[in-house]
CSV table of C-alpha atoms in Angstrom, one decimal:
chain,number,residue,atom,x,y,z
A,1,UNK,CA,-177.2,-121.7,-122.6
A,2,UNK,CA,-179.3,-122.6,-125.0
A,3,UNK,CA,-179.8,-123.1,-128.5
A,4,UNK,CA,-182.5,-123.6,-130.8
A,5,UNK,CA,-181.4,-125.9,-133.4
A,6,UNK,CA,-179.6,-129.5,-133.2
A,7,UNK,CA,-177.3,-129.5,-136.4
A,8,UNK,CA,-174.7,-127.4,-138.1
A,9,UNK,CA,-174.6,-127.4,-141.4
A,10,UNK,CA,-172.0,-126.0,-143.3
A,11,UNK,CA,-170.7,-125.4,-145.9
A,12,UNK,CA,-167.1,-124.8,-146.0
A,13,UNK,CA,-165.7,-123.1,-149.8
A,14,UNK,CA,-167.2,-119.7,-149.5
A,15,UNK,CA,-169.1,-120.5,-146.4
A,16,UNK,CA,-167.6,-121.6,-143.1
A,17,UNK,CA,-163.3,-121.1,-145.0
A,18,UNK,CA,-162.2,-117.7,-145.9
A,19,UNK,CA,-160.3,-117.0,-148.6
A,20,UNK,CA,-157.1,-118.5,-147.5
A,21,UNK,CA,-158.9,-122.0,-146.0
A,22,UNK,CA,-158.8,-121.3,-142.5
A,23,UNK,CA,-161.5,-120.8,-139.9
A,24,UNK,CA,-161.2,-117.9,-137.7
A,25,UNK,CA,-160.9,-117.9,-133.5
A,26,UNK,CA,-164.3,-116.3,-133.6
A,27,UNK,CA,-166.4,-119.5,-135.7
A,28,UNK,CA,-163.8,-121.6,-134.2
A,29,UNK,CA,-165.9,-120.5,-131.1
A,30,UNK,CA,-169.5,-120.2,-132.1
A,31,UNK,CA,-169.4,-123.1,-133.4
A,32,UNK,CA,-168.1,-124.7,-129.9
A,33,UNK,CA,-170.3,-122.7,-127.9
A,34,UNK,CA,-173.8,-123.8,-129.9
A,35,UNK,CA,-171.9,-127.8,-129.6
A,36,UNK,CA,-171.3,-127.1,-125.9
A,37,UNK,CA,-175.1,-126.6,-126.1
A,38,UNK,CA,-176.2,-129.4,-127.5
A,39,UNK,CA,-176.1,-129.0,-131.1
A,40,UNK,CA,-173.9,-131.3,-133.1
A,41,UNK,CA,-172.1,-129.9,-137.0
A,42,UNK,CA,-171.3,-131.4,-139.6
A,43,UNK,CA,-170.0,-130.3,-142.6
A,44,UNK,CA,-171.4,-130.3,-146.4
A,45,UNK,CA,-169.5,-129.9,-149.2
A,46,UNK,CA,-168.5,-130.4,-152.1
A,47,UNK,CA,-165.3,-131.3,-152.1
A,48,UNK,CA,-164.3,-135.1,-151.8
A,49,UNK,CA,-162.8,-136.9,-148.5
A,50,UNK,CA,-159.3,-136.3,-149.4
A,51,UNK,CA,-159.5,-132.5,-150.6
A,52,UNK,CA,-161.6,-132.8,-146.8
A,53,UNK,CA,-159.7,-134.0,-144.6
A,54,UNK,CA,-157.1,-131.6,-143.9
A,55,UNK,CA,-159.4,-129.5,-142.3
A,56,UNK,CA,-161.3,-131.7,-140.5
A,57,UNK,CA,-158.3,-133.0,-138.7
A,58,UNK,CA,-156.9,-128.8,-137.8
A,59,UNK,CA,-160.9,-128.2,-136.8
A,60,UNK,CA,-161.0,-131.3,-134.5
A,61,UNK,CA,-162.7,-132.2,-135.8
A,62,UNK,CA,-164.7,-135.8,-135.3
A,63,UNK,CA,-167.7,-136.3,-135.7
A,64,UNK,CA,-169.3,-137.2,-139.4
A,65,UNK,CA,-168.6,-134.8,-142.5
A,66,UNK,CA,-170.8,-134.8,-146.2
A,67,UNK,CA,-168.1,-134.9,-149.1
A,68,UNK,CA,-168.3,-134.8,-153.0
A,69,UNK,CA,-171.6,-133.2,-153.4
A,70,UNK,CA,-173.8,-136.0,-151.5
A,71,UNK,CA,-171.9,-139.1,-152.3
A,72,UNK,CA,-169.6,-139.6,-149.2
A,73,UNK,CA,-170.9,-140.0,-145.5
A,74,UNK,CA,-167.7,-139.7,-143.9
A,75,UNK,CA,-166.3,-140.2,-140.1
A,76,UNK,CA,-164.0,-137.6,-139.8
A,77,UNK,CA,-163.1,-139.5,-136.3
A,78,UNK,CA,-162.3,-143.1,-137.2
A,79,UNK,CA,-161.3,-141.7,-140.9
A,80,UNK,CA,-164.0,-143.6,-142.4
A,81,UNK,CA,-166.4,-143.8,-145.0
A,82,UNK,CA,-169.7,-144.9,-144.0
A,83,UNK,CA,-171.2,-144.9,-147.1
A,84,UNK,CA,-170.1,-143.5,-151.1
A,85,UNK,CA,-172.3,-143.0,-154.1
A,86,UNK,CA,-170.0,-143.3,-157.6
A,87,UNK,CA,-170.5,-142.0,-161.1
A,88,UNK,CA,-172.1,-144.6,-163.3
A,89,UNK,CA,-168.6,-144.0,-165.7
A,90,UNK,CA,-170.8,-145.1,-169.1
A,91,UNK,CA,-174.0,-142.4,-168.3
A,92,UNK,CA,-171.6,-140.0,-167.3
A,93,UNK,CA,-170.0,-141.2,-171.0
A,94,UNK,CA,-172.6,-141.0,-172.9
A,95,UNK,CA,-173.8,-137.1,-171.6
A,96,UNK,CA,-171.1,-135.2,-172.1
A,97,UNK,CA,-171.0,-137.3,-175.6
A,98,UNK,CA,-174.8,-135.9,-175.4
A,99,UNK,CA,-173.6,-132.7,-174.4
A,100,UNK,CA,-171.1,-132.2,-176.6
A,101,UNK,CA,-172.7,-132.5,-178.8
A,102,UNK,CA,-174.7,-128.9,-178.4
A,103,UNK,CA,-171.6,-127.1,-177.0
A,104,UNK,CA,-168.6,-128.0,-178.7
A,105,UNK,CA,-165.3,-129.7,-177.0
A,106,UNK,CA,-165.6,-129.3,-173.5
A,107,UNK,CA,-162.9,-130.0,-170.5
A,108,UNK,CA,-162.9,-132.7,-167.7
A,109,UNK,CA,-161.8,-133.2,-164.6
A,110,UNK,CA,-162.6,-136.6,-162.8
A,111,UNK,CA,-163.0,-136.9,-159.1
A,112,UNK,CA,-162.4,-140.8,-158.2
A,113,UNK,CA,-163.7,-142.9,-155.7
A,114,UNK,CA,-162.5,-144.2,-152.6
A,115,UNK,CA,-160.9,-141.9,-149.2
A,116,UNK,CA,-157.7,-141.8,-151.2
A,117,UNK,CA,-159.5,-140.9,-154.7
A,118,UNK,CA,-157.4,-138.3,-157.0
A,119,UNK,CA,-158.5,-135.7,-159.0
A,120,UNK,CA,-158.1,-135.9,-162.8
A,121,UNK,CA,-157.6,-132.9,-164.7
A,122,UNK,CA,-157.5,-134.0,-168.3
A,123,UNK,CA,-156.5,-131.4,-172.0
A,124,UNK,CA,-157.4,-128.3,-171.7
A,125,UNK,CA,-159.0,-127.8,-167.8
A,126,UNK,CA,-157.9,-125.0,-165.9
A,127,UNK,CA,-158.1,-125.5,-162.0
A,128,UNK,CA,-157.7,-122.6,-159.7
A,129,UNK,CA,-154.8,-122.0,-158.3
A,130,UNK,CA,-154.5,-123.2,-154.6
A,131,UNK,CA,-153.2,-126.0,-152.1
A,132,UNK,CA,-155.3,-128.9,-153.2
A,133,UNK,CA,-154.0,-131.7,-155.1
A,134,UNK,CA,-155.1,-132.6,-159.1
A,135,UNK,CA,-153.1,-135.0,-161.8
A,136,UNK,CA,-152.5,-134.1,-164.6
A,137,UNK,CA,-153.3,-136.4,-167.4
A,138,UNK,CA,-152.5,-135.9,-171.3
A,139,UNK,CA,-154.4,-139.0,-172.1
A,140,UNK,CA,-158.6,-138.6,-172.1
A,141,UNK,CA,-158.7,-142.7,-171.3
A,142,UNK,CA,-158.1,-141.8,-167.1
A,143,UNK,CA,-160.3,-140.2,-166.8
A,144,UNK,CA,-163.0,-143.2,-166.6
A,145,UNK,CA,-160.0,-145.7,-165.4
A,146,UNK,CA,-161.8,-145.8,-162.3
A,147,UNK,CA,-165.2,-145.5,-160.0
A,148,UNK,CA,-165.7,-141.9,-160.3
A,149,UNK,CA,-168.3,-140.3,-157.7
A,150,UNK,CA,-168.6,-136.7,-159.8
A,151,UNK,CA,-167.1,-134.8,-163.3
A,152,UNK,CA,-166.1,-131.4,-163.7
A,153,UNK,CA,-166.7,-129.7,-166.8
A,154,UNK,CA,-165.7,-126.3,-168.2
A,155,UNK,CA,-166.2,-125.5,-171.5
A,156,UNK,CA,-164.4,-122.0,-173.3
A,157,UNK,CA,-166.9,-120.3,-174.2
A,158,UNK,CA,-169.9,-120.0,-171.8
A,159,UNK,CA,-170.3,-119.3,-167.9
A,160,UNK,CA,-170.8,-121.2,-165.7
A,161,UNK,CA,-174.8,-120.6,-164.9
A,162,UNK,CA,-175.2,-121.3,-168.6
A,163,UNK,CA,-173.1,-123.8,-168.9
A,164,UNK,CA,-175.1,-125.7,-166.4
A,165,UNK,CA,-178.9,-124.3,-167.5
A,166,UNK,CA,-177.7,-125.9,-171.2
A,167,UNK,CA,-176.4,-129.2,-169.6
A,168,UNK,CA,-179.3,-129.8,-167.9
A,169,UNK,CA,-181.7,-129.3,-170.6
A,170,UNK,CA,-180.0,-131.6,-173.1
A,171,UNK,CA,-178.8,-134.3,-170.1
A,172,UNK,CA,-181.1,-134.2,-167.5
A,173,UNK,CA,-182.1,-136.8,-168.1
A,174,UNK,CA,-179.6,-139.1,-167.6
A,175,UNK,CA,-177.5,-137.4,-164.8
A,176,UNK,CA,-177.4,-134.3,-162.6
A,177,UNK,CA,-175.5,-130.8,-162.7
A,178,UNK,CA,-174.6,-128.6,-160.6
A,179,UNK,CA,-172.5,-125.1,-160.5
A,180,UNK,CA,-170.6,-125.4,-156.9
A,181,UNK,CA,-168.3,-122.8,-157.7
A,182,UNK,CA,-166.6,-119.9,-159.7
A,183,UNK,CA,-165.4,-122.0,-163.0
A,184,UNK,CA,-167.1,-125.6,-161.2
A,185,UNK,CA,-169.7,-127.1,-162.6
A,186,UNK,CA,-169.7,-130.5,-161.6
A,187,UNK,CA,-172.0,-133.5,-163.2
A,188,UNK,CA,-173.6,-136.0,-160.9
A,189,UNK,CA,-175.7,-139.6,-160.4
A,190,UNK,CA,-179.3,-138.2,-161.2
A,191,UNK,CA,-180.6,-137.5,-157.9
A,192,UNK,CA,-178.2,-136.7,-156.1
A,193,UNK,CA,-176.8,-133.6,-154.2
A,194,UNK,CA,-175.8,-132.2,-150.5
A,195,UNK,CA,-179.6,-133.2,-149.2
A,196,UNK,CA,-179.4,-136.5,-149.7
A,197,UNK,CA,-175.6,-136.8,-148.2
A,198,UNK,CA,-176.7,-134.5,-145.0
A,199,UNK,CA,-180.2,-137.3,-144.8
A,200,UNK,CA,-178.4,-139.6,-143.9
A,201,UNK,CA,-175.9,-137.7,-141.6
A,202,UNK,CA,-178.1,-137.0,-140.3
A,203,UNK,CA,-180.6,-139.9,-139.7
A,204,UNK,CA,-177.1,-141.6,-137.9
A,205,UNK,CA,-177.8,-139.2,-135.5
A,206,UNK,CA,-181.2,-139.2,-134.6
A,207,UNK,CA,-181.8,-135.4,-136.0
A,208,UNK,CA,-184.8,-134.1,-138.4
A,209,UNK,CA,-184.5,-131.6,-140.5
A,210,UNK,CA,-187.7,-129.0,-138.0
A,211,UNK,CA,-184.0,-129.6,-136.2
A,212,UNK,CA,-181.1,-127.6,-138.8
A,213,UNK,CA,-180.4,-125.0,-139.9
A,214,UNK,CA,-177.7,-124.7,-142.9
A,215,UNK,CA,-175.1,-122.5,-143.9
A,216,UNK,CA,-173.6,-121.9,-147.1
A,217,UNK,CA,-173.0,-120.0,-150.3
A,218,UNK,CA,-174.2,-121.1,-154.6
A,219,UNK,CA,-176.7,-123.3,-155.9
A,220,UNK,CA,-175.2,-127.1,-155.4
A,221,UNK,CA,-176.3,-125.5,-151.7
A,222,UNK,CA,-180.2,-125.1,-152.8
A,223,UNK,CA,-181.0,-128.8,-151.7
A,224,UNK,CA,-180.1,-128.0,-148.2
A,225,UNK,CA,-182.0,-125.1,-147.6
A,226,UNK,CA,-184.7,-126.6,-148.7
A,227,UNK,CA,-184.4,-129.8,-146.7
A,228,UNK,CA,-183.1,-127.9,-142.9
A,229,UNK,CA,-185.2,-125.3,-141.4
A,230,UNK,CA,-183.6,-122.6,-141.9
A,231,UNK,CA,-181.2,-121.3,-144.3
A,232,UNK,CA,-178.9,-118.9,-144.3
A,233,UNK,CA,-177.1,-117.5,-147.3
A,234,UNK,CA,-173.3,-115.3,-146.6
A,235,UNK,CA,-173.0,-112.3,-147.8
A,236,UNK,CA,-171.7,-113.0,-151.5
A,237,UNK,CA,-174.0,-116.0,-152.2
A,238,UNK,CA,-174.9,-116.6,-155.6
A,239,UNK,CA,-178.1,-115.0,-156.3
A,240,UNK,CA,-179.8,-118.5,-157.0
A,241,UNK,CA,-179.7,-119.0,-153.1
A,242,UNK,CA,-180.3,-115.8,-151.7
A,243,UNK,CA,-183.9,-116.1,-153.5
A,244,UNK,CA,-184.6,-119.5,-151.3
A,245,UNK,CA,-182.6,-118.3,-148.2
A,246,UNK,CA,-184.5,-117.2,-145.3
A,247,UNK,CA,-181.9,-114.8,-144.7
A,248,UNK,CA,-178.8,-113.4,-146.2
A,249,UNK,CA,-175.8,-113.3,-143.0
A,250,UNK,CA,-172.1,-111.6,-143.3
A,251,UNK,CA,-169.9,-113.0,-145.8
A,252,UNK,CA,-167.9,-115.3,-145.3
A,253,UNK,CA,-164.6,-113.4,-144.4
A,254,UNK,CA,-166.8,-111.0,-141.5
A,255,UNK,CA,-167.5,-114.3,-139.8
A,256,UNK,CA,-170.6,-114.6,-141.0
A,257,UNK,CA,-171.8,-117.6,-139.3
A,258,UNK,CA,-170.8,-116.5,-136.1
A,259,UNK,CA,-172.7,-113.9,-136.2
A,260,UNK,CA,-175.3,-115.9,-136.5
A,261,UNK,CA,-175.0,-118.5,-133.5
A,262,UNK,CA,-174.1,-116.2,-131.4
A,263,UNK,CA,-177.4,-114.0,-132.0
A,264,UNK,CA,-178.9,-117.2,-131.4
A,265,UNK,CA,-176.9,-118.6,-128.3
A,266,UNK,CA,-178.0,-115.3,-127.0
A,267,UNK,CA,-174.6,-113.3,-127.3
């Protein structure tokens, strides 16, 4: 059995994971068949390692994972960080200050660096209900008290896309800004993207971009699609990602990844 790619890069939320954070048996079997045919599977997620480890462990995943929007390359089998890029806190604070001069007060949360880095939510920040742990603080200074991989920002009135566009226009020379999910706008180190981490991980695996197929659903996956040979957007993906995708598959709830892999495997 042959497979035309040596690397399968999958986002997690809205792509590999269903809404209950599970991975269907059909998708598990399709990934297993593709890896048996010689491909490597690598998770490329905006989640930091602490929010990703339990999913990888459940999958029996022992390879490399790209976490934190490309900031972290994680060895799942060894439970070890191989690379980690941090956000300059002084630069990030300046970016927030300049952005708030345009938008008014923002609600912030911070993702701390490291294998056990906490996500700390400041006053007014709203996380969606779910199983991921968050530390809530009333003291804004706590957000800046430890090295960070990224900041989350929210505005009481501006939508995700509008806030992202405005932030890029105001502070795009200081930091990068991405929409990573519903209600999730993130400030990252300038020049960092999921593709940055993926290229580092692929180099470790001896795999090139031309040998890679990627799956995603949000604008933060656009750099990955630009890097990989073939980009596949999920059915309910953001329109900005669909615009640069090579094809669109079914949704994450309907085994969109499995459909494509089975086709490529000739099943």
